[in-house]
Amino acid sequence: MHYRSVIAIIAGYFFTAHVFAADLMQTYMEALANDPQYASARAALMAGQEKSTQGLSRLLPNLNASGSYGRNDLENLDYTENKYTIALTQPIFNWANFQNYANSKLEVSISEAQFAQAQQDLMMRVAQAYFDVLTAQDVLTFAQSQKAAVAQQLELARRSFEVGTVTITDTHEAEARYNLAESDEIAALNDLEVRRTALEQIIGHPPGLLDPLKKGVQLSAPEPNIMTSWVSSAENQNYQVVQYRLSREMARRNIEINKAGHYPTVDLVASYNHTDHDQYLIDTNNGVQSFNTSKMVGVQWNIPIFSGFGVTSRVRESVALEDKARSDLEASRRSAAQLARQSYLGVNSGLSQVKALEAAERASLSSLESNKLGYEVGVRINIDVLNAEQQVFMTRRDLTQARNNTIINGLRLKQAAGTLNEDDLKRVNMLLQK
């Protein structure tokens, strides 16, 4: 089978595999149910929420029961002992445990911030993959249209050569341009398959038809359209910044935990002990039974005196780690601010680029019509028409890429500011043609 037929079959499969098209929100809902990265983040959140309970357990009573049973067979004596103990310990003062409980609540907050970041990351991955597929579909459509137009021009050049109105050069130029158009179509088809596979990794199955953008859709500027506002939000609300801020607070508390190695501890202790003794004389068949019970309630204290400089070393280590956490926090703030600036500029420059390319598309279409007419009357040559068709293809390709990139940059700007949510996806979804 000729490879052109294979391309046609594959392309037909891509666009007819599913009867109903899916929009962005439907694709996002499928990702919520099937994306393994999001599932991993959800499990990590559930695990992280247990940290608070574990930290609190160090401040609550500790109740233990223990016991033993033993039997000794001597020459004339059978001796058994059965004893058990119930012990209760309630911390009264333990500075390390108090700080550990505070840290455990911070760990819960960190896990919640990580999950929120994972949610935003999923939104961005879905939107990026969705619009990558739309872009690849448009590029393929434009490439097929260009190939069809070049094929018509090639046929016209051949007929004109047969009647002697043009030279063989026009035919060769058209053939070369047709081969290039065919190459563009193959590359566009391969790129579409790659983009669809990337979306499949997120939603767990091959995607069907996707709703495209509405014709002539109008994109809006960021609100507020002030860069400093977005940068300020990114420096304070970005979820990665939030995580590093909480990590710095944990590092500060770790200093107190390690200093507590020098502090005394006080516990309330209580115990109940019971022991049964049973002695049996084998020769006389006489036995003696006895039992002993004791109860104790008191206070137990412990004062560390010397630990081989280990506590001092751990304090120095935690101070250095607190300095590291402070530097990591500053780095995350700068990174979030830079991402906000890049995304803000990307949206605004994208809007200008879309406007310019829309005008360029109209101009390139007019130029194509003028060159076709000039070729028919003999004032233009074949290469002029081919160049005009190539310009139309490139302009349309650049326009669809600029429009989709502007939408993605708008979402990325909100992600950098820490405000991206499902309502933002819904607003983008309203730009799609149902």
Short mmCIF file of C-alpha atoms in Angstrom, two decimals:
data_model
loop_
_atom_site.label_atom_id
_atom_site.label_comp_id
_atom_site.label_asym_id
_atom_site.label_seq_id
_atom_site.Cartn_x
_atom_site.Cartn_y
_atom_site.Cartn_z
CA MET A 1 0.00 0.00 0.00
CA HIS A 2 1.31 3.47 -0.85
CA TYR A 3 2.37 5.52 2.16
CA ARG A 4 -0.05 8.31 1.18
CA SER A 5 -2.94 5.89 1.63
CA VAL A 6 -1.53 4.85 5.00
CA ILE A 7 -1.41 8.47 6.12
CA ALA A 8 -5.00 9.00 5.02
CA ILE A 9 -6.17 5.93 6.93
CA ILE A 10 -4.34 6.91 10.12
CA ALA A 11 -5.59 10.47 9.96
CA GLY A 12 -9.12 9.25 9.38
CA TYR A 13 -8.87 7.02 12.43
CA PHE A 14 -7.72 9.90 14.63
CA PHE A 15 -10.65 12.05 13.68
CA THR A 16 -13.39 9.42 13.65
CA ALA A 17 -12.43 7.11 16.51
CA HIS A 18 -15.02 8.70 18.78
CA VAL A 19 -18.40 10.09 17.76
CA PHE A 20 -18.70 12.65 20.54
CA ALA A 21 -16.09 15.30 21.25
CA ALA A 22 -14.80 16.04 24.75
CA ASP A 23 -14.18 19.51 26.13
CA LEU A 24 -11.50 20.69 28.53
CA MET A 25 -13.53 20.09 31.71
CA GLN A 26 -14.51 16.58 30.68
CA THR A 27 -10.87 15.82 29.97
CA TYR A 28 -9.89 17.27 33.36
CA MET A 29 -12.46 15.10 35.17
CA GLU A 30 -11.04 12.02 33.46
CA ALA A 31 -7.57 13.07 34.59
CA LEU A 32 -8.78 13.43 38.19
CA ALA A 33 -9.91 9.81 38.10
CA ASN A 34 -7.03 8.29 36.14
CA ASP A 35 -3.83 10.34 36.45
CA PRO A 36 -1.28 8.36 38.51
CA GLN A 37 0.65 11.45 39.62
CA TYR A 38 -2.50 12.97 41.10
CA ALA A 39 -3.41 9.65 42.76
CA SER A 40 0.07 9.54 44.30
CA ALA A 41 -0.34 13.09 45.63
CA ARG A 42 -3.72 12.21 47.13
CA ALA A 43 -2.22 9.20 48.93
CA ALA A 44 0.65 11.38 50.19
CA LEU A 45 -1.89 13.83 51.60
CA MET A 46 -3.70 11.06 53.47
CA ALA A 47 -0.37 9.91 54.90
CA GLY A 48 0.67 13.43 55.84
CA GLN A 49 -2.57 14.10 57.71
CA GLU A 50 -1.63 11.36 60.17
CA LYS A 51 1.42 13.30 61.37
CA SER A 52 -0.66 15.46 63.72
CA THR A 53 -2.12 12.44 65.49
CA GLN A 54 1.34 10.93 65.84
CA GLY A 55 2.70 14.17 67.32
CA LEU A 56 -0.20 14.45 69.77
CA SER A 57 0.37 10.89 70.94
CA ARG A 58 3.63 12.01 72.61
CA LEU A 59 1.63 14.29 74.92
CA LEU A 60 -1.07 11.78 75.84
CA PRO A 61 -0.94 9.00 78.46
CA ASN A 62 0.95 5.83 77.66
CA LEU A 63 -0.65 2.72 79.12
CA ASN A 64 1.15 -0.64 79.01
CA ALA A 65 0.40 -4.10 80.30
CA SER A 66 2.99 -6.82 80.71
CA GLY A 67 3.14 -10.19 82.41
CA SER A 68 4.89 -13.51 82.68
CA TYR A 69 4.20 -17.11 83.67
CA GLY A 70 6.89 -19.52 84.80
CA ARG A 71 7.07 -23.09 86.14
CA ASN A 72 10.00 -24.87 87.79
CA ASP A 73 10.02 -28.63 88.36
CA LEU A 74 12.53 -29.49 91.09
CA GLU A 75 13.20 -32.91 92.66
CA ASN A 76 10.43 -32.70 95.26
CA LEU A 77 8.91 -29.32 94.46
CA ASP A 78 6.66 -27.99 91.70
CA TYR A 79 6.88 -24.17 91.72
CA THR A 80 4.84 -21.79 89.47
CA GLU A 81 4.74 -18.03 89.31
CA ASN A 82 2.22 -15.86 87.45
CA LYS A 83 2.60 -12.09 87.49
CA TYR A 84 1.39 -9.07 85.55
CA THR A 85 1.93 -5.31 85.61
CA ILE A 86 -0.13 -2.38 84.34
CA ALA A 87 1.84 0.87 84.03
CA LEU A 88 0.68 4.38 83.13
CA THR A 89 2.98 7.25 82.11
CA GLN A 90 1.69 10.77 81.51
CA PRO A 91 4.21 13.43 80.39
CA ILE A 92 3.99 16.56 82.50
CA PHE A 93 6.90 18.51 81.06
CA ASN A 94 8.80 17.50 77.95
CA TRP A 95 9.79 20.45 75.81
CA ALA A 96 10.89 18.27 72.87
CA ASN A 97 7.48 16.57 72.73
CA PHE A 98 5.65 19.91 72.72
CA GLN A 99 7.80 21.15 69.85
CA ASN A 100 7.40 17.87 67.99
CA TYR A 101 3.62 18.23 68.22
CA ALA A 102 3.85 21.75 66.80
CA ASN A 103 6.05 20.41 63.99
CA SER A 104 3.58 17.62 63.27
CA LYS A 105 0.87 20.21 62.58
CA LEU A 106 3.27 22.00 60.25
CA GLU A 107 3.89 18.69 58.45
CA VAL A 108 0.13 18.39 57.87
CA SER A 109 0.07 21.90 56.44
CA ILE A 110 2.99 21.06 54.15
CA SER A 111 1.23 17.95 52.86
CA GLU A 112 -1.89 20.04 52.18
CA ALA A 113 0.16 22.63 50.29
CA GLN A 114 1.85 19.86 48.29
CA PHE A 115 -1.54 18.40 47.37
CA ALA A 116 -2.85 21.82 46.34
CA GLN A 117 0.22 22.25 44.16
CA ALA A 118 -0.40 18.80 42.66
CA GLN A 119 -3.97 19.85 41.83
CA GLN A 120 -2.73 22.97 40.07
CA ASP A 121 -0.06 20.95 38.32
CA LEU A 122 -2.72 18.55 37.04
CA MET A 123 -4.80 21.45 35.72
CA MET A 124 -1.78 22.80 33.88
CA ARG A 125 -0.75 19.42 32.48
CA VAL A 126 -4.27 18.74 31.23
CA ALA A 127 -4.63 22.21 29.69
CA GLN A 128 -1.18 22.05 28.10
CA ALA A 129 -1.76 18.59 26.65
CA TYR A 130 -5.27 19.52 25.48
CA PHE A 131 -4.16 22.65 23.62
CA ASP A 132 -1.07 20.87 22.29
CA VAL A 133 -3.43 18.42 20.60
CA LEU A 134 -5.58 21.28 19.26
CA THR A 135 -2.48 23.01 17.90
CA ALA A 136 -1.24 19.81 16.27
CA GLN A 137 -4.67 19.21 14.71
CA ASP A 138 -4.76 22.73 13.28
CA VAL A 139 -1.22 22.44 11.94
CA LEU A 140 -2.14 19.15 10.27
CA THR A 141 -5.26 20.72 8.76
CA PHE A 142 -3.24 23.66 7.45
CA ALA A 143 -0.58 21.32 6.06
CA GLN A 144 -3.23 19.28 4.23
CA SER A 145 -4.81 22.45 2.85
CA GLN A 146 -1.41 23.68 1.70
CA LYS A 147 -0.67 20.37 0.00
CA ALA A 148 -4.02 20.46 -1.78
CA ALA A 149 -3.40 24.03 -2.94
CA VAL A 150 0.11 23.21 -4.15
CA ALA A 151 -1.26 20.14 -5.94
CA GLN A 152 -3.68 22.38 -7.82
CA GLN A 153 -0.87 24.75 -8.71
CA LEU A 154 1.27 21.82 -9.86
CA GLU A 155 -1.53 20.56 -12.10
CA LEU A 156 -1.99 24.05 -13.52
CA ALA A 157 1.75 24.35 -14.20
CA ARG A 158 1.77 21.01 -16.01
CA ARG A 159 -1.15 21.98 -18.24
CA SER A 160 0.41 25.36 -18.96
CA PHE A 161 3.70 23.68 -19.89
CA GLU A 162 1.89 21.30 -22.24
CA VAL A 163 0.37 24.21 -24.14
CA GLY A 164 3.67 26.09 -24.07
CA THR A 165 2.67 29.09 -21.94
CA VAL A 166 5.25 28.39 -19.18
CA THR A 167 8.67 26.77 -18.97
CA ILE A 168 9.55 23.44 -17.41
CA THR A 169 11.04 25.40 -14.49
CA ASP A 170 7.57 26.28 -13.22
CA THR A 171 6.66 22.60 -13.16
CA HIS A 172 9.83 21.64 -11.32
CA GLU A 173 9.29 24.39 -8.75
CA ALA A 174 5.73 23.22 -8.15
CA GLU A 175 6.86 19.60 -7.82
CA ALA A 176 9.53 20.56 -5.30
CA ARG A 177 7.06 22.62 -3.29
CA TYR A 178 4.54 19.75 -3.38
CA ASN A 179 7.14 17.37 -1.98
CA LEU A 180 7.87 19.85 0.81
CA ALA A 181 4.16 20.18 1.54
CA GLU A 182 3.88 16.41 1.71
CA SER A 183 6.81 16.33 4.14
CA ASP A 184 5.11 18.99 6.27
CA GLU A 185 1.96 16.88 6.36
CA ILE A 186 3.84 13.77 7.52
CA ALA A 187 5.65 15.76 10.22
CA ALA A 188 2.35 17.29 11.38
CA LEU A 189 0.71 13.88 11.53
CA ASN A 190 3.58 12.46 13.59
CA ASP A 191 3.46 15.44 15.94
CA LEU A 192 -0.28 14.95 16.42
CA GLU A 193 0.28 11.33 17.41
CA VAL A 194 2.93 12.42 19.96
CA ARG A 195 0.61 15.06 21.44
CA ARG A 196 -2.29 12.64 21.69
CA THR A 197 -0.05 10.10 23.42
CA ALA A 198 0.97 12.74 25.97
CA LEU A 199 -2.70 13.40 26.76
CA GLU A 200 -3.36 9.66 26.94
CA GLN A 201 -0.74 9.34 29.71
CA ILE A 202 -2.78 11.74 31.82
CA ILE A 203 -6.35 10.52 31.23
CA GLY A 204 -5.52 6.81 30.95
CA HIS A 205 -6.99 6.10 27.50
CA PRO A 206 -6.61 7.36 23.92
CA PRO A 207 -8.43 10.69 23.58
CA GLY A 208 -11.22 11.06 21.07
CA LEU A 209 -12.25 14.25 19.33
CA LEU A 210 -11.58 17.43 21.31
CA ASP A 211 -13.66 20.58 21.13
CA PRO A 212 -11.67 23.29 19.29
CA LEU A 213 -11.55 26.99 20.03
CA LYS A 214 -14.41 29.07 18.71
CA LYS A 215 -13.78 30.88 15.45
CA GLY A 216 -12.48 34.37 16.01
CA VAL A 217 -12.33 33.90 19.78
CA GLN A 218 -11.33 37.02 21.68
CA LEU A 219 -8.78 36.63 24.46
CA SER A 220 -8.65 39.00 27.41
CA ALA A 221 -5.76 40.57 29.29
CA PRO A 222 -4.87 39.52 32.87
CA GLU A 223 -7.01 41.01 35.59
CA PRO A 224 -5.58 43.06 37.20
CA ASN A 225 -3.33 44.04 34.32
CA ILE A 226 -0.51 45.08 36.68
CA MET A 227 2.65 43.01 36.82
CA THR A 228 3.59 43.98 40.38
CA SER A 229 0.29 42.64 41.74
CA TRP A 230 0.91 39.23 40.21
CA VAL A 231 4.53 39.20 41.38
CA SER A 232 3.47 40.07 44.93
CA SER A 233 0.90 37.26 44.95
CA ALA A 234 3.49 34.82 43.65
CA GLU A 235 5.97 35.77 46.38
CA ASN A 236 3.40 35.12 49.10
CA GLN A 237 0.76 32.68 47.81
CA ASN A 238 2.61 30.37 45.44
CA TYR A 239 2.24 26.89 46.90
CA GLN A 240 5.92 26.09 46.59
CA VAL A 241 6.71 29.27 48.53
CA VAL A 242 4.16 28.22 51.14
CA GLN A 243 5.88 24.84 51.50
CA TYR A 244 9.30 26.40 51.98
CA ARG A 245 7.89 28.90 54.47
CA LEU A 246 6.45 26.05 56.53
CA SER A 247 9.70 24.11 56.19
CA ARG A 248 11.61 27.09 57.57
CA GLU A 249 9.28 27.21 60.58
CA MET A 250 9.87 23.48 61.12
CA ALA A 251 13.63 24.05 60.97
CA ARG A 252 13.31 26.79 63.59
CA ARG A 253 11.37 24.46 65.89
CA ASN A 254 13.93 21.70 65.33
CA ILE A 255 16.47 23.96 67.02
CA GLU A 256 14.26 24.02 70.11
CA ILE A 257 13.77 20.24 69.93
CA ASN A 258 17.53 19.67 69.94
CA LYS A 259 18.07 22.23 72.72
CA ALA A 260 15.59 20.22 74.77
CA GLY A 261 18.30 17.58 75.08
CA HIS A 262 19.65 19.77 77.92
CA TYR A 263 16.25 20.25 79.61
CA PRO A 264 14.75 18.10 82.37
CA THR A 265 11.65 15.98 81.80
CA VAL A 266 8.88 15.25 84.29
CA ASP A 267 6.34 12.42 84.00
CA LEU A 268 3.44 11.27 86.13
CA VAL A 269 3.76 7.50 86.61
CA ALA A 270 1.40 4.92 88.07
CA SER A 271 1.57 1.15 88.20
CA TYR A 272 -0.29 -1.89 89.49
CA ASN A 273 1.61 -5.14 90.08
CA HIS A 274 0.18 -8.53 90.99
CA THR A 275 2.08 -11.79 91.50
CA ASP A 276 0.74 -15.29 92.24
CA HIS A 277 3.02 -18.01 93.73
CA ASP A 278 2.07 -21.69 93.84
CA GLN A 279 4.35 -24.29 95.55
CA TYR A 280 3.45 -27.99 95.55
CA LEU A 281 5.41 -30.68 97.48
CA ILE A 282 5.27 -33.84 95.43
CA ASP A 283 6.03 -36.29 98.28
CA THR A 284 3.48 -34.97 100.77
CA ASN A 285 0.86 -33.72 98.32
CA ASN A 286 0.84 -30.43 100.20
CA GLY A 287 0.84 -27.07 98.49
CA VAL A 288 1.24 -23.43 99.41
CA GLN A 289 -0.37 -20.59 97.51
CA SER A 290 0.44 -16.92 97.96
CA PHE A 291 0.03 -13.67 96.14
CA ASN A 292 1.46 -10.17 96.27
CA THR A 293 -0.10 -6.93 95.01
CA SER A 294 1.45 -3.46 94.89
CA LYS A 295 0.22 -0.08 93.68
CA MET A 296 2.30 3.00 92.98
CA VAL A 297 1.57 6.59 91.94
CA GLY A 298 4.28 9.21 91.70
CA VAL A 299 6.32 11.68 89.70
CA GLN A 300 9.41 10.69 87.76
CA TRP A 301 11.98 13.24 86.65
CA ASN A 302 15.14 13.10 84.61
CA ILE A 303 17.90 15.70 84.25
CA PRO A 304 20.47 15.26 81.45
CA ILE A 305 23.98 16.05 82.66
CA PHE A 306 26.39 15.03 79.90
CA SER A 307 25.87 13.27 76.56
CA GLY A 308 29.28 13.44 74.96
CA PHE A 309 28.63 16.81 73.25
CA GLY A 310 25.99 15.14 71.07
CA VAL A 311 23.24 17.60 72.03
CA THR A 312 25.44 20.61 71.34
CA SER A 313 26.40 19.19 67.96
CA ARG A 314 22.78 18.56 67.01
CA VAL A 315 21.88 22.12 67.97
CA ARG A 316 24.62 23.49 65.70
CA GLU A 317 23.40 21.20 62.92
CA SER A 318 19.79 22.40 63.26
CA VAL A 319 20.92 26.05 63.25
CA ALA A 320 22.72 25.44 59.95
CA LEU A 321 19.66 23.70 58.55
CA GLU A 322 17.51 26.67 59.57
CA ASP A 323 19.87 28.93 57.59
CA LYS A 324 19.49 26.57 54.63
CA ALA A 325 15.69 26.66 54.93
CA ARG A 326 15.78 30.46 54.96
CA SER A 327 17.86 30.50 51.76
CA ASP A 328 15.57 27.93 50.12
CA LEU A 329 12.57 30.11 50.96
CA GLU A 330 14.18 33.15 49.37
CA ALA A 331 15.11 31.14 46.26
CA SER A 332 11.53 29.88 45.92
CA ARG A 333 10.17 33.43 46.21
CA ARG A 334 12.47 34.66 43.49
CA SER A 335 11.62 31.70 41.27
CA ALA A 336 7.87 32.25 41.73
CA ALA A 337 8.24 35.95 41.04
CA GLN A 338 10.21 35.27 37.86
CA LEU A 339 7.61 32.77 36.68
CA ALA A 340 4.88 35.33 37.30
CA ARG A 341 6.78 37.97 35.30
CA GLN A 342 7.42 35.59 32.41
CA SER A 343 3.81 34.43 32.31
CA TYR A 344 2.45 37.98 32.57
CA LEU A 345 4.65 39.16 29.73
CA GLY A 346 3.77 36.01 27.79
CA VAL A 347 0.06 36.78 28.02
CA ASN A 348 0.36 40.42 26.99
CA SER A 349 2.90 39.81 24.23
CA GLY A 350 0.77 36.88 23.09
CA LEU A 351 -2.29 39.09 22.80
CA SER A 352 -0.31 41.55 20.67
CA GLN A 353 1.11 38.72 18.60
CA VAL A 354 -2.35 37.25 18.00
CA LYS A 355 -3.66 40.62 16.87
CA ALA A 356 -0.72 41.09 14.50
CA LEU A 357 -0.99 37.57 13.10
CA GLU A 358 -4.73 37.96 12.51
CA ALA A 359 -3.94 41.01 10.40
CA ALA A 360 -1.11 39.11 8.71
CA GLU A 361 -3.49 36.26 7.89
CA ARG A 362 -5.88 38.63 6.16
CA ALA A 363 -2.99 40.23 4.29
CA SER A 364 -1.48 36.90 3.25
CA LEU A 365 -4.83 35.65 1.93
CA SER A 366 -5.22 38.86 -0.10
CA SER A 367 -1.67 38.46 -1.38
CA LEU A 368 -2.40 34.87 -2.41
CA GLU A 369 -5.49 35.88 -4.35
CA SER A 370 -3.60 38.71 -6.04
CA ASN A 371 -0.73 36.40 -7.03
CA LYS A 372 -3.13 33.79 -8.40
CA LEU A 373 -4.84 36.43 -10.49
CA GLY A 374 -1.50 37.84 -11.62
CA TYR A 375 -0.34 34.35 -12.62
CA GLU A 376 -3.47 33.83 -14.71
CA VAL A 377 -2.92 37.10 -16.60
CA GLY A 378 0.81 36.53 -16.93
CA VAL A 379 2.23 39.24 -14.64
CA ARG A 380 3.24 36.76 -11.91
CA ILE A 381 5.19 33.55 -12.15
CA ASN A 382 4.49 30.22 -10.52
CA ILE A 383 6.99 30.68 -7.70
CA ASP A 384 5.15 33.82 -6.59
CA VAL A 385 1.95 31.85 -6.10
CA LEU A 386 3.78 29.06 -4.28
CA ASN A 387 5.47 31.51 -1.95
CA ALA A 388 2.15 33.17 -1.21
CA GLU A 389 0.59 29.80 -0.35
CA GLN A 390 3.53 28.98 1.89
CA GLN A 391 3.10 32.32 3.66
CA VAL A 392 -0.57 31.60 4.33
CA PHE A 393 0.32 28.21 5.85
CA MET A 394 3.05 29.66 8.07
CA THR A 395 0.87 32.56 9.21
CA ARG A 396 -2.04 30.31 10.15
CA ARG A 397 0.30 27.93 11.96
CA ASP A 398 1.89 30.76 13.92
CA LEU A 399 -1.53 32.23 14.74
CA THR A 400 -2.95 29.04 16.23
CA GLN A 401 0.23 28.50 18.24
CA ALA A 402 0.22 32.08 19.52
CA ARG A 403 -3.46 31.91 20.49
CA ASN A 404 -3.11 28.63 22.36
CA ASN A 405 0.14 29.70 24.04
CA THR A 406 -1.55 32.87 25.27
CA ILE A 407 -4.29 30.83 26.93
CA ILE A 408 -1.74 28.54 28.58
CA ASN A 409 0.33 31.49 29.79
CA GLY A 410 -2.80 32.95 31.36
CA LEU A 411 -3.31 29.77 33.37
CA ARG A 412 0.38 29.56 34.22
CA LEU A 413 0.26 33.13 35.52
CA LYS A 414 -2.49 32.17 37.96
CA GLN A 415 -0.59 29.06 38.96
CA ALA A 416 2.48 31.18 39.73
CA ALA A 417 0.30 33.48 41.85
CA GLY A 418 -1.18 30.47 43.69
CA THR A 419 -4.76 31.28 42.62
CA LEU A 420 -5.36 28.74 39.83
CA ASN A 421 -8.56 26.71 40.40
CA GLU A 422 -11.24 24.83 38.50
CA ASP A 423 -13.19 28.03 37.81
CA ASP A 424 -10.29 29.20 35.66
CA LEU A 425 -10.51 26.00 33.62
CA LYS A 426 -14.25 26.53 33.27
CA ARG A 427 -13.68 30.02 31.88
CA VAL A 428 -11.23 28.64 29.33
CA ASN A 429 -13.73 25.88 28.56
CA MET A 430 -16.27 28.55 27.57
CA LEU A 431 -13.93 29.57 24.73
CA LEU A 432 -14.37 26.16 23.10
CA GLN A 433 -16.79 25.40 20.34
CA LYS A 434 -19.32 22.77 21.49
#
